[in-house]
Amino acid sequence: MYVLGVETSCDETAIAIYSGDRGLLAHQIYSQISLHAEYGGVVPELASRDHVRKTMPLIAASLAEAKCQPSDIAGVAYTRGPGLIGALMVGASVARSLAFAWQIPAIGIHHIEAHLMAAMLEPNKPEYPFVTLIVSGGHTMLAYVRGLGKYELLGETLDDAVGEAFDKTAKLLGLPYPGGPALAALAESGVAKRFIFPRPMVNRPGLDFSFSGLKTHAVNVCNEYQLDHQTKADIAHAFEQAVIDTLVIKCKRALAQTSCHSLVVAGGVSANKQLRLQLAAKLAEHSATVYYPRLEYCTDNGAMVAYTGFLRLARGEHDDLSIMPRARWPLCELT
Ligand code: KG4
Ligand code: ZN
């Protein structure tokens, strides 16, 4: 079965074709970074309009890349939410219309479930059950995963998501959008321990997070010091290390609480090199294994949507003719 996946939840138009027998056959991404850069963040209306321009050409390019015809496609999967409502609407309308024209089933996919399932595209994939840490621009959560669609929330952020905290702190340091990767790059030349940021909520029991205090701490440090290049790098380093230490502590706690030895890290921030290295090293000390999608499947992509669509369509699931994107959609509602 060939499944076409359509992702338009935010600032990437991404299309992929996944085959149950042959794996990923096409993978096309168009990033809107240059469009939003001058505004310092995503402008929803511009994002929607650009998805309108790019979705169909990328679908044509994906069919060419996979060397297949529309008649080879057996189902269409698209991101139904959560995300920017106008952007979601574009992908959903195109995907649902194509499925109708081609007389094949369509299915709306949960964006966070798709991020999580991206780890299953790797040859070395985890067995269920496992704990997942989702760290994206809009979400930060720990969940216990018994199988596809079987999620139990263990903890979540009470305020900012990790990616959001990276982006806001990067902005304070005058870094260009998207801030996360820029801050991580700057942190590499930072001097460790010149600044010490708090590790929020680690002394309280439970698995919830709070990252808005880190941003406030960054504001205070920025106001106190002359922001030369080295000082900015030192602040970036201290911020990144505080985030990583906090995530490591909570992941260890979640694994102990569930008696699990596998952790899947997903979402845009899972592309962070230091997070990947340090989490793997620290959890190995506790005989736990960390699984990540490869870098290109960490941030938004169509492969994760096509693959999750394939799994759900193969179980006989599909949607009716309605198009109902959801800007907000808690992952555990799928259970
Ligand atoms: O999952 P994603 O691509 O989009 C959402 O669904 O939100 O995540 C985007 C977030 C942004 O906040 C971006 O700054 C962050 O992931 N990000 C990173 C890195 N790469 C992307 N944060 C830290 N280090 C990175 N290398
Ligand atoms: Zn995402």
mmCIF file of N, CA and C in Angstrom, residues 32-119:
data_model
loop_
_atom_site.group_PDB
_atom_site.id
_atom_site.type_symbol
_atom_site.label_atom_id
_atom_site.label_comp_id
_atom_site.label_asym_id
_atom_site.label_seq_id
_atom_site.Cartn_x
_atom_site.Cartn_y
_atom_site.Cartn_z
ATOM 1 N N GLN A 32 9.472 27.524 4.996
ATOM 2 C CA GLN A 32 9.080 28.935 4.831
ATOM 3 C C GLN A 32 9.966 29.878 5.639
ATOM 4 N N ILE A 33 11.098 29.375 6.146
ATOM 5 C CA ILE A 33 11.926 30.196 7.035
ATOM 6 C C ILE A 33 12.197 31.597 6.477
ATOM 7 N N SER A 34 12.597 31.663 5.190
ATOM 8 C CA SER A 34 12.967 32.980 4.646
ATOM 9 C C SER A 34 11.757 33.918 4.589
ATOM 10 N N LEU A 35 10.572 33.335 4.442
ATOM 11 C CA LEU A 35 9.344 34.137 4.379
ATOM 12 C C LEU A 35 9.052 34.826 5.720
ATOM 13 N N HIS A 36 9.277 34.075 6.828
ATOM 14 C CA HIS A 36 8.920 34.594 8.152
ATOM 15 C C HIS A 36 10.077 35.300 8.854
ATOM 16 N N ALA A 37 11.306 35.086 8.353
ATOM 17 C CA ALA A 37 12.504 35.562 9.077
ATOM 18 C C ALA A 37 12.430 37.055 9.403
ATOM 19 N N GLU A 38 11.978 37.867 8.445
ATOM 20 C CA GLU A 38 12.002 39.315 8.701
ATOM 21 C C GLU A 38 11.017 39.732 9.793
ATOM 22 N N TYR A 39 10.065 38.858 10.127
ATOM 23 C CA TYR A 39 9.099 39.169 11.194
ATOM 24 C C TYR A 39 9.525 38.545 12.525
ATOM 25 N N GLY A 40 10.576 37.747 12.524
ATOM 26 C CA GLY A 40 11.084 37.141 13.764
ATOM 27 C C GLY A 40 10.237 36.000 14.271
ATOM 28 N N GLY A 41 9.297 35.509 13.487
ATOM 29 C CA GLY A 41 8.454 34.380 13.908
ATOM 30 C C GLY A 41 7.437 34.090 12.823
ATOM 31 N N VAL A 42 6.671 33.021 13.019
ATOM 32 C CA VAL A 42 5.726 32.609 11.972
ATOM 33 C C VAL A 42 4.529 33.570 11.910
ATOM 34 N N VAL A 43 4.222 34.073 10.715
ATOM 35 C CA VAL A 43 3.018 34.894 10.509
ATOM 36 C C VAL A 43 1.955 33.962 9.919
ATOM 37 N N PRO A 44 0.922 33.616 10.695
ATOM 38 C CA PRO A 44 -0.006 32.566 10.268
ATOM 39 C C PRO A 44 -0.607 32.764 8.880
ATOM 40 N N GLU A 45 -1.017 33.987 8.557
ATOM 41 C CA GLU A 45 -1.671 34.217 7.265
ATOM 42 C C GLU A 45 -0.693 33.996 6.102
ATOM 43 N N LEU A 46 0.549 34.435 6.302
ATOM 44 C CA LEU A 46 1.559 34.218 5.257
ATOM 45 C C LEU A 46 1.832 32.723 5.103
ATOM 46 N N ALA A 47 1.824 32.015 6.236
ATOM 47 C CA ALA A 47 2.073 30.567 6.193
ATOM 48 C C ALA A 47 0.990 29.883 5.362
ATOM 49 N N SER A 48 -0.281 30.198 5.636
ATOM 50 C CA SER A 48 -1.385 29.568 4.897
ATOM 51 C C SER A 48 -1.251 29.820 3.405
ATOM 52 N N ARG A 49 -0.986 31.089 3.056
ATOM 53 C CA ARG A 49 -0.915 31.429 1.626
ATOM 54 C C ARG A 49 0.223 30.698 0.937
ATOM 55 N N ASP A 50 1.334 30.533 1.662
ATOM 56 C CA ASP A 50 2.466 29.845 1.039
ATOM 57 C C ASP A 50 2.186 28.349 0.887
ATOM 58 N N HIS A 51 1.458 27.764 1.855
ATOM 59 C CA HIS A 51 1.073 26.357 1.698
ATOM 60 C C HIS A 51 0.203 26.176 0.450
ATOM 61 N N VAL A 52 -0.670 27.163 0.186
ATOM 62 C CA VAL A 52 -1.521 27.093 -1.016
ATOM 63 C C VAL A 52 -0.641 27.014 -2.262
ATOM 64 N N ARG A 53 0.426 27.835 -2.264
ATOM 65 C CA ARG A 53 1.312 27.847 -3.438
ATOM 66 C C ARG A 53 2.103 26.554 -3.585
ATOM 67 N N LYS A 54 2.529 25.972 -2.462
ATOM 68 C CA LYS A 54 3.530 24.902 -2.545
ATOM 69 C C LYS A 54 2.981 23.467 -2.477
ATOM 70 N N THR A 55 1.798 23.263 -1.934
ATOM 71 C CA THR A 55 1.360 21.884 -1.670
ATOM 72 C C THR A 55 1.240 21.056 -2.950
ATOM 73 N N MET A 56 0.517 21.559 -3.947
ATOM 74 C CA MET A 56 0.339 20.758 -5.174
ATOM 75 C C MET A 56 1.653 20.514 -5.928
ATOM 76 N N PRO A 57 2.509 21.560 -6.121
ATOM 77 C CA PRO A 57 3.796 21.277 -6.791
ATOM 78 C C PRO A 57 4.633 20.241 -6.038
ATOM 79 N N LEU A 58 4.591 20.263 -4.705
ATOM 80 C CA LEU A 58 5.383 19.276 -3.956
ATOM 81 C C LEU A 58 4.794 17.875 -4.074
ATOM 82 N N ILE A 59 3.476 17.787 -4.186
ATOM 83 C CA ILE A 59 2.853 16.465 -4.393
ATOM 84 C C ILE A 59 3.291 15.916 -5.753
ATOM 85 N N ALA A 60 3.278 16.795 -6.771
ATOM 86 C CA ALA A 60 3.730 16.356 -8.108
ATOM 87 C C ALA A 60 5.192 15.910 -8.048
ATOM 88 N N ALA A 61 6.022 16.680 -7.322
ATOM 89 C CA ALA A 61 7.451 16.326 -7.209
ATOM 90 C C ALA A 61 7.618 14.998 -6.465
ATOM 91 N N SER A 62 6.766 14.741 -5.479
ATOM 92 C CA SER A 62 6.865 13.485 -4.709
ATOM 93 C C SER A 62 6.483 12.291 -5.576
ATOM 94 N N LEU A 63 5.431 12.461 -6.379
ATOM 95 C CA LEU A 63 5.023 11.364 -7.279
ATOM 96 C C LEU A 63 6.156 11.065 -8.259
ATOM 97 N N ALA A 64 6.804 12.136 -8.753
ATOM 98 C CA ALA A 64 7.928 11.931 -9.687
ATOM 99 C C ALA A 64 9.087 11.246 -8.968
ATOM 100 N N GLU A 65 9.386 11.690 -7.747
ATOM 101 C CA GLU A 65 10.504 11.098 -6.990
ATOM 102 C C GLU A 65 10.265 9.606 -6.724
ATOM 103 N N ALA A 66 9.008 9.277 -6.421
ATOM 104 C CA ALA A 66 8.679 7.872 -6.125
ATOM 105 C C ALA A 66 8.461 7.059 -7.406
ATOM 106 N N LYS A 67 8.532 7.766 -8.536
ATOM 107 C CA LYS A 67 8.284 7.132 -9.842
ATOM 108 C C LYS A 67 6.946 6.400 -9.825
ATOM 109 N N CYS A 68 5.923 7.080 -9.352
ATOM 110 C CA CYS A 68 4.604 6.443 -9.368
ATOM 111 C C CYS A 68 3.526 7.401 -9.860
ATOM 112 N N GLN A 69 2.376 6.841 -10.134
ATOM 113 C CA GLN A 69 1.225 7.581 -10.653
ATOM 114 C C GLN A 69 0.205 7.743 -9.523
ATOM 115 N N PRO A 70 -0.706 8.719 -9.662
ATOM 116 C CA PRO A 70 -1.771 8.817 -8.660
ATOM 117 C C PRO A 70 -2.502 7.489 -8.464
ATOM 118 N N SER A 71 -2.626 6.696 -9.547
ATOM 119 C CA SER A 71 -3.369 5.430 -9.411
ATOM 120 C C SER A 71 -2.645 4.407 -8.529
ATOM 121 N N ASP A 72 -1.351 4.658 -8.237
ATOM 122 C CA ASP A 72 -0.616 3.756 -7.329
ATOM 123 C C ASP A 72 -0.895 4.060 -5.861
ATOM 124 N N ILE A 73 -1.420 5.256 -5.588
ATOM 125 C CA ILE A 73 -1.619 5.684 -4.190
ATOM 126 C C ILE A 73 -2.913 5.050 -3.656
ATOM 127 N N ALA A 74 -2.790 4.420 -2.472
ATOM 128 C CA ALA A 74 -3.953 3.714 -1.914
ATOM 129 C C ALA A 74 -4.636 4.492 -0.793
ATOM 130 N N GLY A 75 -3.988 5.541 -0.289
ATOM 131 C CA GLY A 75 -4.593 6.329 0.781
ATOM 132 C C GLY A 75 -3.846 7.640 0.953
ATOM 133 N N VAL A 76 -4.552 8.641 1.503
ATOM 134 C CA VAL A 76 -3.931 9.943 1.744
ATOM 135 C C VAL A 76 -4.036 10.272 3.229
ATOM 136 N N ALA A 77 -2.894 10.630 3.821
ATOM 137 C CA ALA A 77 -2.884 11.038 5.229
ATOM 138 C C ALA A 77 -2.475 12.497 5.292
ATOM 139 N N TYR A 78 -3.106 13.256 6.166
ATOM 140 C CA TYR A 78 -2.743 14.673 6.300
ATOM 141 C C TYR A 78 -2.770 15.043 7.770
ATOM 142 N N THR A 79 -2.013 16.077 8.125
ATOM 143 C CA THR A 79 -2.000 16.535 9.516
ATOM 144 C C THR A 79 -3.304 17.277 9.803
ATOM 145 N N ARG A 80 -4.076 16.727 10.745
ATOM 146 C CA ARG A 80 -5.362 17.346 11.093
ATOM 147 C C ARG A 80 -5.174 18.381 12.211
ATOM 148 N N GLY A 81 -4.154 18.220 13.019
ATOM 149 C CA GLY A 81 -3.884 19.150 14.116
ATOM 150 C C GLY A 81 -2.915 18.486 15.069
ATOM 151 N N PRO A 82 -2.493 19.146 16.133
ATOM 152 C CA PRO A 82 -2.669 20.558 16.397
ATOM 153 C C PRO A 82 -1.726 21.400 15.525
ATOM 154 N N GLY A 83 -2.071 22.689 15.385
ATOM 155 C CA GLY A 83 -1.246 23.567 14.557
ATOM 156 C C GLY A 83 -1.994 24.855 14.254
ATOM 157 N N LEU A 84 -1.484 25.614 13.276
ATOM 158 C CA LEU A 84 -2.135 26.861 12.870
ATOM 159 C C LEU A 84 -3.349 26.499 12.029
ATOM 160 N N ILE A 85 -4.511 27.025 12.388
ATOM 161 C CA ILE A 85 -5.742 26.525 11.786
ATOM 162 C C ILE A 85 -5.785 26.764 10.266
ATOM 163 N N GLY A 86 -5.349 27.941 9.822
ATOM 164 C CA GLY A 86 -5.381 28.224 8.375
ATOM 165 C C GLY A 86 -4.433 27.309 7.613
ATOM 166 N N ALA A 87 -3.256 27.095 8.193
ATOM 167 C CA ALA A 87 -2.246 26.243 7.561
ATOM 168 C C ALA A 87 -2.753 24.796 7.487
ATOM 169 N N LEU A 88 -3.354 24.332 8.581
ATOM 170 C CA LEU A 88 -3.909 22.972 8.602
ATOM 171 C C LEU A 88 -4.995 22.820 7.541
ATOM 172 N N MET A 89 -5.823 23.870 7.430
ATOM 173 C CA MET A 89 -6.952 23.847 6.501
ATOM 174 C C MET A 89 -6.477 23.624 5.063
ATOM 175 N N VAL A 90 -5.335 24.218 4.708
ATOM 176 C CA VAL A 90 -4.836 24.076 3.335
ATOM 177 C C VAL A 90 -4.492 22.612 3.051
ATOM 178 N N GLY A 91 -3.674 22.014 3.924
ATOM 179 C CA GLY A 91 -3.263 20.621 3.702
ATOM 180 C C GLY A 91 -4.447 19.674 3.738
ATOM 181 N N ALA A 92 -5.346 19.922 4.698
ATOM 182 C CA ALA A 92 -6.508 19.045 4.847
ATOM 183 C C ALA A 92 -7.395 19.115 3.606
ATOM 184 N N SER A 93 -7.619 20.334 3.079
ATOM 185 C CA SER A 93 -8.500 20.485 1.911
ATOM 186 C C SER A 93 -7.897 19.813 0.688
ATOM 187 N N VAL A 94 -6.601 20.036 0.483
ATOM 188 C CA VAL A 94 -5.947 19.438 -0.687
ATOM 189 C C VAL A 94 -5.978 17.915 -0.565
ATOM 190 N N ALA A 95 -5.593 17.408 0.610
ATOM 191 C CA ALA A 95 -5.491 15.956 0.801
ATOM 192 C C ALA A 95 -6.864 15.289 0.668
ATOM 193 N N ARG A 96 -7.847 15.890 1.324
ATOM 194 C CA ARG A 96 -9.195 15.287 1.290
ATOM 195 C C ARG A 96 -9.758 15.318 -0.141
ATOM 196 N N SER A 97 -9.497 16.422 -0.863
ATOM 197 C CA SER A 97 -10.007 16.541 -2.239
ATOM 198 C C SER A 97 -9.350 15.529 -3.166
ATOM 199 N N LEU A 98 -8.019 15.366 -3.014
ATOM 200 C CA LEU A 98 -7.325 14.393 -3.863
ATOM 201 C C LEU A 98 -7.853 12.984 -3.603
ATOM 202 N N ALA A 99 -8.048 12.666 -2.321
ATOM 203 C CA ALA A 99 -8.539 11.325 -1.979
ATOM 204 C C ALA A 99 -9.926 11.106 -2.596
ATOM 205 N N PHE A 100 -10.739 12.160 -2.572
ATOM 206 C CA PHE A 100 -12.086 12.070 -3.151
ATOM 207 C C PHE A 100 -11.988 11.845 -4.665
ATOM 208 N N ALA A 101 -11.119 12.642 -5.310
ATOM 209 C CA ALA A 101 -10.966 12.523 -6.769
ATOM 210 C C ALA A 101 -10.403 11.157 -7.152
ATOM 211 N N TRP A 102 -9.462 10.660 -6.347
ATOM 212 C CA TRP A 102 -8.817 9.380 -6.664
ATOM 213 C C TRP A 102 -9.614 8.186 -6.122
ATOM 214 N N GLN A 103 -10.688 8.488 -5.398
ATOM 215 C CA GLN A 103 -11.574 7.451 -4.820
ATOM 216 C C GLN A 103 -10.819 6.479 -3.916
ATOM 217 N N ILE A 104 -10.046 7.090 -3.024
ATOM 218 C CA ILE A 104 -9.311 6.294 -2.026
ATOM 219 C C ILE A 104 -9.568 6.898 -0.647
ATOM 220 N N PRO A 105 -9.291 6.172 0.439
ATOM 221 C CA PRO A 105 -9.553 6.727 1.775
ATOM 222 C C PRO A 105 -8.578 7.830 2.169
ATOM 223 N N ALA A 106 -9.062 8.706 3.050
ATOM 224 C CA ALA A 106 -8.200 9.756 3.616
ATOM 225 C C ALA A 106 -8.271 9.653 5.132
ATOM 226 N N ILE A 107 -7.193 10.054 5.787
ATOM 227 C CA ILE A 107 -7.202 10.038 7.251
ATOM 228 C C ILE A 107 -6.448 11.247 7.804
ATOM 229 N N GLY A 108 -7.050 11.896 8.799
ATOM 230 C CA GLY A 108 -6.419 13.044 9.466
ATOM 231 C C GLY A 108 -5.549 12.528 10.601
ATOM 232 N N ILE A 109 -4.306 13.023 10.651
ATOM 233 C CA ILE A 109 -3.319 12.500 11.597
ATOM 234 C C ILE A 109 -2.998 13.540 12.666
ATOM 235 N N HIS A 110 -2.754 13.050 13.880
ATOM 236 C CA HIS A 110 -2.335 13.923 14.982
ATOM 237 C C HIS A 110 -0.846 14.218 14.812
ATOM 238 N N HIS A 111 -0.509 15.513 14.759
ATOM 239 C CA HIS A 111 0.870 15.929 14.470
ATOM 240 C C HIS A 111 1.872 15.366 15.495
ATOM 241 N N ILE A 112 1.480 15.348 16.753
ATOM 242 C CA ILE A 112 2.409 14.881 17.802
ATOM 243 C C ILE A 112 2.570 13.357 17.733
ATOM 244 N N GLU A 113 1.484 12.663 17.429
ATOM 245 C CA GLU A 113 1.599 11.203 17.242
ATOM 246 C C GLU A 113 2.550 10.910 16.076
ATOM 247 N N ALA A 114 2.444 11.730 15.029
ATOM 248 C CA ALA A 114 3.320 11.538 13.871
ATOM 249 C C ALA A 114 4.787 11.755 14.261
ATOM 250 N N HIS A 115 5.059 12.822 15.057
ATOM 251 C CA HIS A 115 6.434 13.045 15.526
ATOM 252 C C HIS A 115 6.939 11.808 16.262
ATOM 253 N N LEU A 116 6.091 11.272 17.117
ATOM 254 C CA LEU A 116 6.463 10.110 17.932
ATOM 255 C C LEU A 116 6.737 8.889 17.050
ATOM 256 N N MET A 117 5.880 8.679 16.060
ATOM 257 C CA MET A 117 6.018 7.499 15.196
ATOM 258 C C MET A 117 7.235 7.591 14.267
ATOM 259 N N ALA A 118 7.785 8.818 14.110
ATOM 260 C CA ALA A 118 8.964 8.975 13.245
ATOM 261 C C ALA A 118 10.108 8.092 13.731
ATOM 262 N N ALA A 119 10.162 7.841 15.044
ATOM 263 C CA ALA A 119 11.233 6.978 15.583
ATOM 264 C C ALA A 119 11.104 5.552 15.056
#
